[in-house]
Tab-separated table of N, CA and C and ligand atoms in Angstrom:
chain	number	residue	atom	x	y	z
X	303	UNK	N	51.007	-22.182	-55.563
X	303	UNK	CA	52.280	-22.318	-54.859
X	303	UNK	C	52.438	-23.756	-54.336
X	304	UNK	N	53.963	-24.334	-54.666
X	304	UNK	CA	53.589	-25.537	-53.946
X	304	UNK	C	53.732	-25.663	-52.179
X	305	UNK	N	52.458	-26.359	-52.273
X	305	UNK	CA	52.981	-27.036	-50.598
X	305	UNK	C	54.015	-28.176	-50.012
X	306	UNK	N	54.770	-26.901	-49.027
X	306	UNK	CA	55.697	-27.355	-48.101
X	306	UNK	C	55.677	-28.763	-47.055
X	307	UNK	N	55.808	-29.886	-47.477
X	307	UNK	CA	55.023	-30.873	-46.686
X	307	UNK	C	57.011	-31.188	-45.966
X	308	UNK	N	57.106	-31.569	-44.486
X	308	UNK	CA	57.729	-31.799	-43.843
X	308	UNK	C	57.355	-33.140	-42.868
X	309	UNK	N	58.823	-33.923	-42.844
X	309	UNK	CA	59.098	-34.672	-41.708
X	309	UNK	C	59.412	-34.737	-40.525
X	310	UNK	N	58.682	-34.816	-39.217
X	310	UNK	CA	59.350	-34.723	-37.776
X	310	UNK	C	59.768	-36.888	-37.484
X	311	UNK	N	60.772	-36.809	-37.713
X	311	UNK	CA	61.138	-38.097	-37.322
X	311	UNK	C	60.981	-38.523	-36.349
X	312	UNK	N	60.822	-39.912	-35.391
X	312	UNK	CA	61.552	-39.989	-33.962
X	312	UNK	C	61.113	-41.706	-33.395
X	313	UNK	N	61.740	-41.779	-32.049
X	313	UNK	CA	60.773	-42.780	-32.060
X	313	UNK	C	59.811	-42.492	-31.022
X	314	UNK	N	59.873	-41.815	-30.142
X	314	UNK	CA	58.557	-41.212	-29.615
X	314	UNK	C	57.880	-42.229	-28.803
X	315	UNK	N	58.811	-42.426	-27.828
X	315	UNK	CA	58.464	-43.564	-26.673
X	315	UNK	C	58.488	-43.024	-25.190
X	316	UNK	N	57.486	-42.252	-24.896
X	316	UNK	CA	56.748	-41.758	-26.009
X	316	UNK	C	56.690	-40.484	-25.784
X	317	UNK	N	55.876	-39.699	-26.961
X	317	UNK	CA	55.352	-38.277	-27.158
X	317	UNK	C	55.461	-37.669	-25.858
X	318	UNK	N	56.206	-36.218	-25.464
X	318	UNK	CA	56.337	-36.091	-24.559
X	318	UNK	C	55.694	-34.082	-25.159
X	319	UNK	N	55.785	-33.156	-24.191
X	319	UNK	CA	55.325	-31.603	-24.554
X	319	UNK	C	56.121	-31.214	-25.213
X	320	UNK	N	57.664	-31.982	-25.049
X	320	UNK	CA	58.914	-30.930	-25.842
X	320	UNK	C	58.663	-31.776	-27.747
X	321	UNK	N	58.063	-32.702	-27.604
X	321	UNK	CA	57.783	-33.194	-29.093
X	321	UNK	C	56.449	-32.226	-29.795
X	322	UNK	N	55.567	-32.363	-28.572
X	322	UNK	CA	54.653	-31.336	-28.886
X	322	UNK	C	55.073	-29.824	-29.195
X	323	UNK	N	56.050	-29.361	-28.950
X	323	UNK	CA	56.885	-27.951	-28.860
X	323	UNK	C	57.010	-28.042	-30.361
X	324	UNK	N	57.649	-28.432	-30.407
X	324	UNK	CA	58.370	-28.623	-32.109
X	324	UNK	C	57.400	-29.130	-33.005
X	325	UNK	N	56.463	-29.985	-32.788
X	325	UNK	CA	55.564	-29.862	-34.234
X	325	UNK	C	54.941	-28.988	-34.338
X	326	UNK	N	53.911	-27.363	-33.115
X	326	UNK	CA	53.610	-26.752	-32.671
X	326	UNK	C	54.279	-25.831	-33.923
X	327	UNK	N	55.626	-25.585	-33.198
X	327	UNK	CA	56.568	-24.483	-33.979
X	327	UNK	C	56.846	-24.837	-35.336
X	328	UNK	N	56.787	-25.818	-35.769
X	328	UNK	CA	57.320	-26.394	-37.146
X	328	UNK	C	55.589	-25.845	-38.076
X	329	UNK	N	54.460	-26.224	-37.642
X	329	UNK	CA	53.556	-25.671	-38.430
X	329	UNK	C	53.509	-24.211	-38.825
X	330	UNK	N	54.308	-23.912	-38.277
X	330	UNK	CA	54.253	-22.048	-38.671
X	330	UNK	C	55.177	-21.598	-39.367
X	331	UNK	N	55.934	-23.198	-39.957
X	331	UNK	CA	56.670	-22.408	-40.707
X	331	UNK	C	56.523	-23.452	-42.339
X	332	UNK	N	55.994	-24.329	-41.896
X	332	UNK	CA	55.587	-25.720	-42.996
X	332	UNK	C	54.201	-25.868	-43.369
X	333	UNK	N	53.556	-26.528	-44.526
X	333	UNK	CA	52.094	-26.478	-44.759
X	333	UNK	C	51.682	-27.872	-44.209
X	334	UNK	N	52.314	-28.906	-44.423
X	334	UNK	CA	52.010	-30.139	-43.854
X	334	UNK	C	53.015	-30.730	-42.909
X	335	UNK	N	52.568	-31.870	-42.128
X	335	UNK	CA	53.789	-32.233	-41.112
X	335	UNK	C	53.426	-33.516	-41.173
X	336	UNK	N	54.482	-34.447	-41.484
X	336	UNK	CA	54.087	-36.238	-41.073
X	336	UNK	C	55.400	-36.405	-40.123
X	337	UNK	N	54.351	-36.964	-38.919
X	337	UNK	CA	55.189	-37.214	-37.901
X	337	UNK	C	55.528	-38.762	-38.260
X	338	UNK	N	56.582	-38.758	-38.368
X	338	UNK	CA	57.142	-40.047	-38.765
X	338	UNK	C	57.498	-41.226	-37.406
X	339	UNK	N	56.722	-42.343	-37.195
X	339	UNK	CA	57.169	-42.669	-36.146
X	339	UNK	C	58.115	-44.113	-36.838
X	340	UNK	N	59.616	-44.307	-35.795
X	340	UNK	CA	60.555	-45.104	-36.472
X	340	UNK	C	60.299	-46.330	-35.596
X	341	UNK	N	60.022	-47.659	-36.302
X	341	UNK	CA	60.223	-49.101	-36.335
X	341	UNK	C	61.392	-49.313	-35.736
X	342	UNK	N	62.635	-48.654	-36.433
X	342	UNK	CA	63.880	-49.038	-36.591
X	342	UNK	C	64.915	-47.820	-36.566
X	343	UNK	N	64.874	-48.205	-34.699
X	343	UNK	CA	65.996	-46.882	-34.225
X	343	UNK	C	67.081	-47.863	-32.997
X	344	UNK	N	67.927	-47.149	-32.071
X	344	UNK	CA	69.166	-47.581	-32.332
X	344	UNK	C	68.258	-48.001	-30.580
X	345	UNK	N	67.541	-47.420	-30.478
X	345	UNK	CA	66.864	-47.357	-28.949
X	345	UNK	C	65.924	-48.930	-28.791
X	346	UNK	N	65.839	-49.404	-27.672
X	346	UNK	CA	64.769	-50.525	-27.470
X	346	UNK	C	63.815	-49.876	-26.746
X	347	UNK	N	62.015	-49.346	-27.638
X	347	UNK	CA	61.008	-48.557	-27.374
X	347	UNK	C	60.856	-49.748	-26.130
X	348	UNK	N	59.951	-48.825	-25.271
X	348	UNK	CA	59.304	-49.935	-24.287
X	348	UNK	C	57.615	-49.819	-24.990
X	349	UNK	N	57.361	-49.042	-25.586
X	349	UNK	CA	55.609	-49.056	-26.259
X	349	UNK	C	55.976	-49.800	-27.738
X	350	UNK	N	54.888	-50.466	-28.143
X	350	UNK	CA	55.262	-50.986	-29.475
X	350	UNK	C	55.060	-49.958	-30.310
X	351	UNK	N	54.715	-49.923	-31.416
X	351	UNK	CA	55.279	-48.818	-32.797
X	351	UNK	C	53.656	-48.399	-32.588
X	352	UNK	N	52.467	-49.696	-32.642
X	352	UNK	CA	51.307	-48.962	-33.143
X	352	UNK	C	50.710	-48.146	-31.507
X	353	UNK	N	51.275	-48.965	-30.454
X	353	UNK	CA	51.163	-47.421	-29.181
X	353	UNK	C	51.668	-46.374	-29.096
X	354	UNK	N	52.864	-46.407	-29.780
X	354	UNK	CA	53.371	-45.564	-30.108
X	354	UNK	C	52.790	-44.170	-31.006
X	355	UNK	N	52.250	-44.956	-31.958
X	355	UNK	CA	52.059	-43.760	-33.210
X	355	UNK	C	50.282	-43.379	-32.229
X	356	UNK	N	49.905	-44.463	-31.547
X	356	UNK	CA	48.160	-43.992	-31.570
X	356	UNK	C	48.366	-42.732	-30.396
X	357	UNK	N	49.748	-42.560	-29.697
X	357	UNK	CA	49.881	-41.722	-28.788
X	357	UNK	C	50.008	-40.374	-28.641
X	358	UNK	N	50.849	-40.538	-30.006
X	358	UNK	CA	51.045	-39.372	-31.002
X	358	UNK	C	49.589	-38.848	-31.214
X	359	UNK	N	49.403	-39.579	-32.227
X	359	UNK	CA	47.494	-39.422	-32.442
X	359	UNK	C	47.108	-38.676	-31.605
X	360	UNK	N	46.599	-38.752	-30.322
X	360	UNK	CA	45.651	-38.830	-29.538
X	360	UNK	C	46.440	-37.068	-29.009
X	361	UNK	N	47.793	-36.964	-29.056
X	361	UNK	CA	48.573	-35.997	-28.507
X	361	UNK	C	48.339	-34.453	-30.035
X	362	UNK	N	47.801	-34.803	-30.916
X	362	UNK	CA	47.548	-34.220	-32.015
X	362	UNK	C	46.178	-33.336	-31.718
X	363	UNK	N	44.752	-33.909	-30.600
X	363	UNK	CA	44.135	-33.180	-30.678
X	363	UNK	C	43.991	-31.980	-30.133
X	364	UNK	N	45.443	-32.071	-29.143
X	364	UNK	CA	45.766	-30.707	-28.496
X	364	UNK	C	45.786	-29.551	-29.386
X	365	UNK	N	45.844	-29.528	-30.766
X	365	UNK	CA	46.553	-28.702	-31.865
X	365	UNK	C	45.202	-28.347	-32.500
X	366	UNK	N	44.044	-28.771	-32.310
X	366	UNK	CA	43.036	-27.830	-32.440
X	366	UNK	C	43.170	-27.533	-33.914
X	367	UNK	N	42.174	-26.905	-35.173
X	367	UNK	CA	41.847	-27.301	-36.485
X	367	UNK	C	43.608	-27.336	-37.102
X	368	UNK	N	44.739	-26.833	-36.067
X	368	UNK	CA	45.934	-27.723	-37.133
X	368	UNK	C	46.405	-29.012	-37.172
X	369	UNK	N	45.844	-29.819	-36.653
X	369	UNK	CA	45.831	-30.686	-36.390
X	369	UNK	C	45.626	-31.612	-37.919
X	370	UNK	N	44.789	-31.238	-38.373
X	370	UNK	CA	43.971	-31.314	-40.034
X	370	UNK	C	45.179	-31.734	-40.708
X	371	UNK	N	46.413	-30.507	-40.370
X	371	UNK	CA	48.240	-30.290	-41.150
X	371	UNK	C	48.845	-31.044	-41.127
X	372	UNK	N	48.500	-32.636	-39.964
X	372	UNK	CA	49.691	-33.356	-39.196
X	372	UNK	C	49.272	-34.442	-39.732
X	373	UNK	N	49.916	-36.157	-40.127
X	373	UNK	CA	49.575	-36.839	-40.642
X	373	UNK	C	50.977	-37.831	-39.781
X	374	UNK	N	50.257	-38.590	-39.026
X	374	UNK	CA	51.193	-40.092	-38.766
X	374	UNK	C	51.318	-40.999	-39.296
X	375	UNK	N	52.983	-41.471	-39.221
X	375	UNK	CA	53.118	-42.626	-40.175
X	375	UNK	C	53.831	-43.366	-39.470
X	376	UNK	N	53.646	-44.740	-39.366
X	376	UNK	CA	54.621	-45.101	-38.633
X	376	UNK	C	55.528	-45.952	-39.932
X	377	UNK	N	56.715	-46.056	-39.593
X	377	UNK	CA	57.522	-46.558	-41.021
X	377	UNK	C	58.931	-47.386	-40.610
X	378	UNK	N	59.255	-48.607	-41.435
X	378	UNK	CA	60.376	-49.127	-40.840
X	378	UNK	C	61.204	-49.000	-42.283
X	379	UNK	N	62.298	-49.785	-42.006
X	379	UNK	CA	63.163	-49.108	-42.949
X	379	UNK	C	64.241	-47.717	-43.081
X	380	UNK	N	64.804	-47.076	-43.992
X	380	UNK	CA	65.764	-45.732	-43.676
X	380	UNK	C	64.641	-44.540	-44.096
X	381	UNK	N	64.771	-43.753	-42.914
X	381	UNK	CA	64.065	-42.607	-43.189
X	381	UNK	C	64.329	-42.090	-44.659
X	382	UNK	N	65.340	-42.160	-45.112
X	382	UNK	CA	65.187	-40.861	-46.431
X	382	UNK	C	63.616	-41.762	-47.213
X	383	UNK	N	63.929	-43.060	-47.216
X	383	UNK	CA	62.855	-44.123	-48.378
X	383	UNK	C	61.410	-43.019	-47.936
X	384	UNK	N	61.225	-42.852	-46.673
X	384	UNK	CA	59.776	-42.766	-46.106
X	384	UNK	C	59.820	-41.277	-46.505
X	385	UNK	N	60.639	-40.460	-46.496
X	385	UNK	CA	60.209	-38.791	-46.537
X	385	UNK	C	59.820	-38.909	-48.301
X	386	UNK	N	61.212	-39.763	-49.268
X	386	UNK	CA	60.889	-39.384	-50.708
X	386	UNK	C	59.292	-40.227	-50.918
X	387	UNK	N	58.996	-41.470	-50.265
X	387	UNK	CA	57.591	-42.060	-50.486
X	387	UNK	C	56.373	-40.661	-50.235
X	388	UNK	N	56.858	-40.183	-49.390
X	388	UNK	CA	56.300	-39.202	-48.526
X	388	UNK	C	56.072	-37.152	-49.330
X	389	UNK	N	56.935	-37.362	-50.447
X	389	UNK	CA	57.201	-36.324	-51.229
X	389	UNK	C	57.538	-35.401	-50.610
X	390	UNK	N	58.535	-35.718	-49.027
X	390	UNK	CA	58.883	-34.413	-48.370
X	390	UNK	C	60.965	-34.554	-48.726
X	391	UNK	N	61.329	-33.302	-48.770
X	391	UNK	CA	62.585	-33.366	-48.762
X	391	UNK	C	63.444	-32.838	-47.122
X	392	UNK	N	62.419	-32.435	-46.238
X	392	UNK	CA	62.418	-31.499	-45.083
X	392	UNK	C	62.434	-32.148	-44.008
X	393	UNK	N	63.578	-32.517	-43.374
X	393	UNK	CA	63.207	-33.587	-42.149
X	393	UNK	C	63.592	-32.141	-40.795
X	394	UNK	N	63.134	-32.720	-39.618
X	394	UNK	CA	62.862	-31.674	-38.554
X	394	UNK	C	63.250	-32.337	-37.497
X	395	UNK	N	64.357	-31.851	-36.971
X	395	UNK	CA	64.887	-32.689	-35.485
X	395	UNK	C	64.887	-31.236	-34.610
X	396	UNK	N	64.833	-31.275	-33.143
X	396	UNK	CA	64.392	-30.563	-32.235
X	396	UNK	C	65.928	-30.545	-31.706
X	397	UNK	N	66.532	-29.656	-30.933
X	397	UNK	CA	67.726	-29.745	-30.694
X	397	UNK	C	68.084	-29.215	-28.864
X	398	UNK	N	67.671	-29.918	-27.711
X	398	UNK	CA	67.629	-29.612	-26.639
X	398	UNK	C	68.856	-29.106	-25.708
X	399	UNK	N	70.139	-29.736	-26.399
X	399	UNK	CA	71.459	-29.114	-25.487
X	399	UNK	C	72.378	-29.144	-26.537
X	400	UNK	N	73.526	-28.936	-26.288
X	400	UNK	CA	74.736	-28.699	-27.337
X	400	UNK	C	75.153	-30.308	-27.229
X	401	UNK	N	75.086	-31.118	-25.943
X	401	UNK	CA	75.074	-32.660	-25.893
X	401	UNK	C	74.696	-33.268	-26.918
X	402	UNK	N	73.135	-32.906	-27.714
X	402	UNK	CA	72.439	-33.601	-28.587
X	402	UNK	C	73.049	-33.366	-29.999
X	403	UNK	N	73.959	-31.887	-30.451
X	403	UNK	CA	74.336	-31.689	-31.641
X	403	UNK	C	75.234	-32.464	-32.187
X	404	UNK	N	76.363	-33.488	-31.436
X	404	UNK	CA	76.719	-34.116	-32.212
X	404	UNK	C	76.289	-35.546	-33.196
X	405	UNK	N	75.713	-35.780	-32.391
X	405	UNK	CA	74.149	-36.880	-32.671
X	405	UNK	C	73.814	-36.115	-34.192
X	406	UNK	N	72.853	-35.049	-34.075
X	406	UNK	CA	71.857	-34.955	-34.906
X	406	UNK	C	73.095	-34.417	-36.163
X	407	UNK	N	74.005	-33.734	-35.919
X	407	UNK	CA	74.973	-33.326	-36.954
X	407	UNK	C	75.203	-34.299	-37.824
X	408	UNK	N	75.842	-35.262	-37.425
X	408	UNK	CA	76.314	-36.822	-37.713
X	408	UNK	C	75.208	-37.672	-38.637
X	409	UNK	N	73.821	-37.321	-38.133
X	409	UNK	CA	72.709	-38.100	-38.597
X	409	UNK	C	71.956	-37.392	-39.797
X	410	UNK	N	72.271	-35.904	-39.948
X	410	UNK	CA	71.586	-35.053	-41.194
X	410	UNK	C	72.699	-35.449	-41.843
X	411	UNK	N	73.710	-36.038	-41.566
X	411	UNK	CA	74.855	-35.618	-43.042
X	411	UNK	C	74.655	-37.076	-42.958
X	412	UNK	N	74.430	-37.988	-42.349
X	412	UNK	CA	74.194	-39.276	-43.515
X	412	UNK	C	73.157	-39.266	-44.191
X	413	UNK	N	71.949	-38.899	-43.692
X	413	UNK	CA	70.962	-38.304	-44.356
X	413	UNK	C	70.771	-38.034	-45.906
X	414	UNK	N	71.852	-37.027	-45.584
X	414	UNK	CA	72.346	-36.428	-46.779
X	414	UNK	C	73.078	-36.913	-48.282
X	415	UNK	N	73.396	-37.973	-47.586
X	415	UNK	CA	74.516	-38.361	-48.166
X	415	UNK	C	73.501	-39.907	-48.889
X	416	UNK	N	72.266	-40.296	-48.281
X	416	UNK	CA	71.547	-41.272	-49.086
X	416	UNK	C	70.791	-40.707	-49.621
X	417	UNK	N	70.313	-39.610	-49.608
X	417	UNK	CA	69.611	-38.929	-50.480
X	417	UNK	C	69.799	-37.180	-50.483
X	418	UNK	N	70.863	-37.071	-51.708
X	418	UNK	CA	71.453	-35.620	-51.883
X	418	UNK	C	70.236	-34.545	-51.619
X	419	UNK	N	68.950	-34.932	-51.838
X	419	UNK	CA	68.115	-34.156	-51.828
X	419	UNK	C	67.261	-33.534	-50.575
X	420	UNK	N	67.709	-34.308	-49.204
X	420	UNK	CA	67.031	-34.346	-48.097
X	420	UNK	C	67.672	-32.922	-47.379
X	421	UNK	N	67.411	-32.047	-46.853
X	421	UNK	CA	67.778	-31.058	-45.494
X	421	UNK	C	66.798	-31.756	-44.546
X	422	UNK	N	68.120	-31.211	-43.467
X	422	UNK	CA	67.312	-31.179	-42.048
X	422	UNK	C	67.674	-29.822	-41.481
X	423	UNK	N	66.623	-29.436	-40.790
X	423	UNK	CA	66.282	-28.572	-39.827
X	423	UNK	C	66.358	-28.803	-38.738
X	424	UNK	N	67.323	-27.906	-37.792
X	424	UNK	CA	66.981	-28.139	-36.106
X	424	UNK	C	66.183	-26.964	-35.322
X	425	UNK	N	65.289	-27.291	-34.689
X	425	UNK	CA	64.360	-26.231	-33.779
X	425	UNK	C	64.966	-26.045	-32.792
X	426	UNK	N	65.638	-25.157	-32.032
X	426	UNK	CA	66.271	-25.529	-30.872
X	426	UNK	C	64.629	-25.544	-29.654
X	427	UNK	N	64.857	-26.261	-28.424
X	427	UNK	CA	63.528	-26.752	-28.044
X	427	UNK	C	63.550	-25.252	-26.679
X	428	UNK	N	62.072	-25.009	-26.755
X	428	UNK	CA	61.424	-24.668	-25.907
X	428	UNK	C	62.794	-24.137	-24.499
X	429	UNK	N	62.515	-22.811	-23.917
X	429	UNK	CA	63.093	-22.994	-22.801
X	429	UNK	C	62.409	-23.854	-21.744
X	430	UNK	N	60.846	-23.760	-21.980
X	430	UNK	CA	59.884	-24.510	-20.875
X	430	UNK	C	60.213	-26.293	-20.808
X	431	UNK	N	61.003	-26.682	-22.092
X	431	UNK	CA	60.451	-28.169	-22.894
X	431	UNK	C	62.196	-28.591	-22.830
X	432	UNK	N	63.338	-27.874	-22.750
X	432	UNK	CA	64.490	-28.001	-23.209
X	432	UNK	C	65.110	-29.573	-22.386
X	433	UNK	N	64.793	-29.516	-21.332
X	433	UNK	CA	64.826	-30.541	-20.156
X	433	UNK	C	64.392	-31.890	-20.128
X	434	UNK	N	63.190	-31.928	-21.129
X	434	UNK	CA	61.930	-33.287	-21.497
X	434	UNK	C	62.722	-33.925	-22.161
X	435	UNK	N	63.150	-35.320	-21.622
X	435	UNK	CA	63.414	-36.290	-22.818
X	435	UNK	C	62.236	-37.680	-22.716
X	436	UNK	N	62.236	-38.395	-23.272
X	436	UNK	CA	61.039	-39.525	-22.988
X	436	UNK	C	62.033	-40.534	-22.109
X	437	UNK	N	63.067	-40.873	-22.103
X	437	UNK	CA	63.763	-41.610	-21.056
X	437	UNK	C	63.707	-41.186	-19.855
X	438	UNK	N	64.186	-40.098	-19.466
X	438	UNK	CA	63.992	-39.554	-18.020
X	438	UNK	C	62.410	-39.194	-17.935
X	439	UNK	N	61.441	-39.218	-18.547
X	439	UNK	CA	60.277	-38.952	-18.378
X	439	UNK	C	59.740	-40.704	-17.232
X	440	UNK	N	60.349	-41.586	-18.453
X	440	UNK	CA	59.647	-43.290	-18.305
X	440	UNK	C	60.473	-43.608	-16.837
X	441	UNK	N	61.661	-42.869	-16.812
X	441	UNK	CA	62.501	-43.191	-15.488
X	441	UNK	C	61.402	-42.863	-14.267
X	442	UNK	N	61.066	-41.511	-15.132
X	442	UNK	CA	60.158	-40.645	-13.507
X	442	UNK	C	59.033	-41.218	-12.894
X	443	UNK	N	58.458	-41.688	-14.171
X	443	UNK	CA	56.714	-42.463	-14.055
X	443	UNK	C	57.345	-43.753	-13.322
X	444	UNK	N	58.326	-44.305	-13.517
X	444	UNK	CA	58.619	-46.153	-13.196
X	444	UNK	C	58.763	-46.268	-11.709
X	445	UNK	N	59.766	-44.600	-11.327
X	445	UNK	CA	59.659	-44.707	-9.497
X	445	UNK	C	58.482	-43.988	-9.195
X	446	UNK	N	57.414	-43.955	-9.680
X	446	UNK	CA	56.186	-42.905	-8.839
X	446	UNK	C	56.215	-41.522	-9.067
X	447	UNK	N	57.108	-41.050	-9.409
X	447	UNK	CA	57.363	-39.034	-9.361
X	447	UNK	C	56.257	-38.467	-10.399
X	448	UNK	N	56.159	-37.646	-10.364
X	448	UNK	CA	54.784	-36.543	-10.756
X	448	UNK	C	55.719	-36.053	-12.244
X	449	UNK	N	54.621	-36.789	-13.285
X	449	UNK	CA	55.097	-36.185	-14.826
X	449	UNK	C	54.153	-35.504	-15.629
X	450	UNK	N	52.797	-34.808	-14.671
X	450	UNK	CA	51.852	-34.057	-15.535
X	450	UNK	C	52.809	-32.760	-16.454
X	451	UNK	N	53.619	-32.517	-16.208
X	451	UNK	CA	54.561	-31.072	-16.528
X	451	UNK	C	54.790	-31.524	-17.619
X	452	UNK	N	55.599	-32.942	-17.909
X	452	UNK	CA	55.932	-33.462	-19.619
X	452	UNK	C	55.368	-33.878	-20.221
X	453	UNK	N	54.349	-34.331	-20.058
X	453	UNK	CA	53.048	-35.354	-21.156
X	453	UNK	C	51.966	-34.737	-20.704
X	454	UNK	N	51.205	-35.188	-21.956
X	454	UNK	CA	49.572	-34.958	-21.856
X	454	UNK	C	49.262	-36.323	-20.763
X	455	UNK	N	48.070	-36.130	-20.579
X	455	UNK	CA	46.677	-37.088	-19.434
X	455	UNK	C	46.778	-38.609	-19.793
X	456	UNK	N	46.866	-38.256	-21.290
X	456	UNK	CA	46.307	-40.192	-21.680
X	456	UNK	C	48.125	-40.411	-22.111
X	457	UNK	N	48.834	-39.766	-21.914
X	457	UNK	CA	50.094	-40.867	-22.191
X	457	UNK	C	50.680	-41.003	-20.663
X	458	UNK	N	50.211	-39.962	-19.995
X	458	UNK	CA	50.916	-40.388	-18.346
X	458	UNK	C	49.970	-41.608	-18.131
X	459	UNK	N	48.800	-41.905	-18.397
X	459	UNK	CA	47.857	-43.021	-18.293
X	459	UNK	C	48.609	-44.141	-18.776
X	460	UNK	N	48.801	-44.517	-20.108
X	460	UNK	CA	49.809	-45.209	-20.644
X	460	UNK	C	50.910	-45.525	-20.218
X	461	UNK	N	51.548	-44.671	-19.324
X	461	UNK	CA	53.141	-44.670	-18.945
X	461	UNK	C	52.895	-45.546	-17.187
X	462	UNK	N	51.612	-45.273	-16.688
X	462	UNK	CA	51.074	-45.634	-15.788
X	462	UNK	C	50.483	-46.962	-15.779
X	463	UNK	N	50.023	-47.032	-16.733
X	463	UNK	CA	49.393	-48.599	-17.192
X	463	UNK	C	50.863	-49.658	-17.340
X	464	UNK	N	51.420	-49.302	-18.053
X	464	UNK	CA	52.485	-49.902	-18.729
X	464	UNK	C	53.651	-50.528	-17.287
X	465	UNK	N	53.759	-49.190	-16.298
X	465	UNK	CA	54.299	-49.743	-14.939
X	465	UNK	C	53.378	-50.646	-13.926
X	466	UNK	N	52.110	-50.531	-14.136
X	466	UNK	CA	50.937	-50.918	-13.146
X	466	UNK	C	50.901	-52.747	-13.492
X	467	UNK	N	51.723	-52.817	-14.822
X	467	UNK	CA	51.749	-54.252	-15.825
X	467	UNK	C	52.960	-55.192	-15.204
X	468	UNK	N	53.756	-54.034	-15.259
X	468	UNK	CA	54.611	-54.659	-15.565
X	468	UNK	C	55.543	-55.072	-14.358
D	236	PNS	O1	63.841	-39.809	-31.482
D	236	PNS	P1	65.097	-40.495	-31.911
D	236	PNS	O2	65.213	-41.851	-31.282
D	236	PNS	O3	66.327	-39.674	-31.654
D	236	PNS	O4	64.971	-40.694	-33.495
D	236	PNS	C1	65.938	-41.390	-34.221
D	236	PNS	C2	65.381	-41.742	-35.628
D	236	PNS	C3	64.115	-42.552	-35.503
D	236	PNS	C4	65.087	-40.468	-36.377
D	236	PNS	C5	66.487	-42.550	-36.370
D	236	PNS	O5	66.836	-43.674	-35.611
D	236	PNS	C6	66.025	-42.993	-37.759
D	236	PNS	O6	66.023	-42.202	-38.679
D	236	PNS	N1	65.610	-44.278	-37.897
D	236	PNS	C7	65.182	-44.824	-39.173
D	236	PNS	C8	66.283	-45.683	-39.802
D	236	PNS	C9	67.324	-44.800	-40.488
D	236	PNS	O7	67.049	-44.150	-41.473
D	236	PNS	N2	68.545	-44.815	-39.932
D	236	PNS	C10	69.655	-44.040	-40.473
D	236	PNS	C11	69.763	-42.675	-39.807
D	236	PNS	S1	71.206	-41.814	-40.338
């Protein structure tokens, strides 16, 4: 049978539980997952691409032997190039309020439209996770407020380091 290999796009500045939600849920329904981390999004990351992706990483060993399933990439350029390099046709966006659907609507049909062959999937997120975005996360860490609830240990460390710098 062939294997189902899938894309979770983003830029993941960074990895927060509700990202963790959705690759979580996406393995149970996919055989492989490359979390795609983007170079080239519309956002200015405050982590560079390779803190970025090692954050991810490090947020992967929560997932225990599925972890094995998940494969990071970090990639610049238009996503469709990286999923067909990638031999996935399956991209995976997480969908937190009805706010976010016109966004992601807009962005599967161009998608679509550079490469006829691509679907996207939306997960709608977590009731626990629906709330997590990584902006209001970096807002929370920058005035002091308590963000063990949205991130793992070593990216509140990171998010902590990064204000302690700067
Ligand atoms: O987590 P985000 O910031 O909402 O993710 C947006 C992302 C990275 C998926 C999007 O900006 C993207 O696909 N960037 C790669 C460049 C690209 O293909 N742009 C055209 C999208 S229609």
């Amino acid at each position: 049978m062939a294997i189902r290999t899938a894309i979770y796009p983003g830029t993941f500045d960074p990895i927060t539980n509700g990202h963790m939600d959705i690759i979580r849920r996406t393995l149970a329904v996919v055989d492989e997952l490359v979390v795609g981390v983007a170079l080239d999004t519309a956002k200015t990351p405050m982590f560079d691409i390779d803190q970025r992706a090692v954050l991810v990483e490090e947020d992967l060993g929560q997932l225990g032997p599925d972890a094995k399933r998940v494969r990071v990439v970090s990639f610049s350029g238009l996503l469709v190039n990286m999923a067909a390099e990638q031999g996935a046709t399956l991209l995976i966006r997480g969908l937190r309020a009805v706010s976010d659907f016109e966004y992601e609507f807009q962005m599967a049909a161009l998608n679509r439209r550079l490469d006829a062959n691509i679907e996207t999937l939306f997960i709608p997120a977590s009731e626990s996770t629906h709330f997590i975005s990584s902006r209001f996360i970096k807002q929370i860490a920058r005035l002091g407020g308590e963000i063990d609830e949205f991130v793992s240990p070593h990216v509140k460390v990171a998010l902590q380091q990064h204000f302690t710098a700067s």
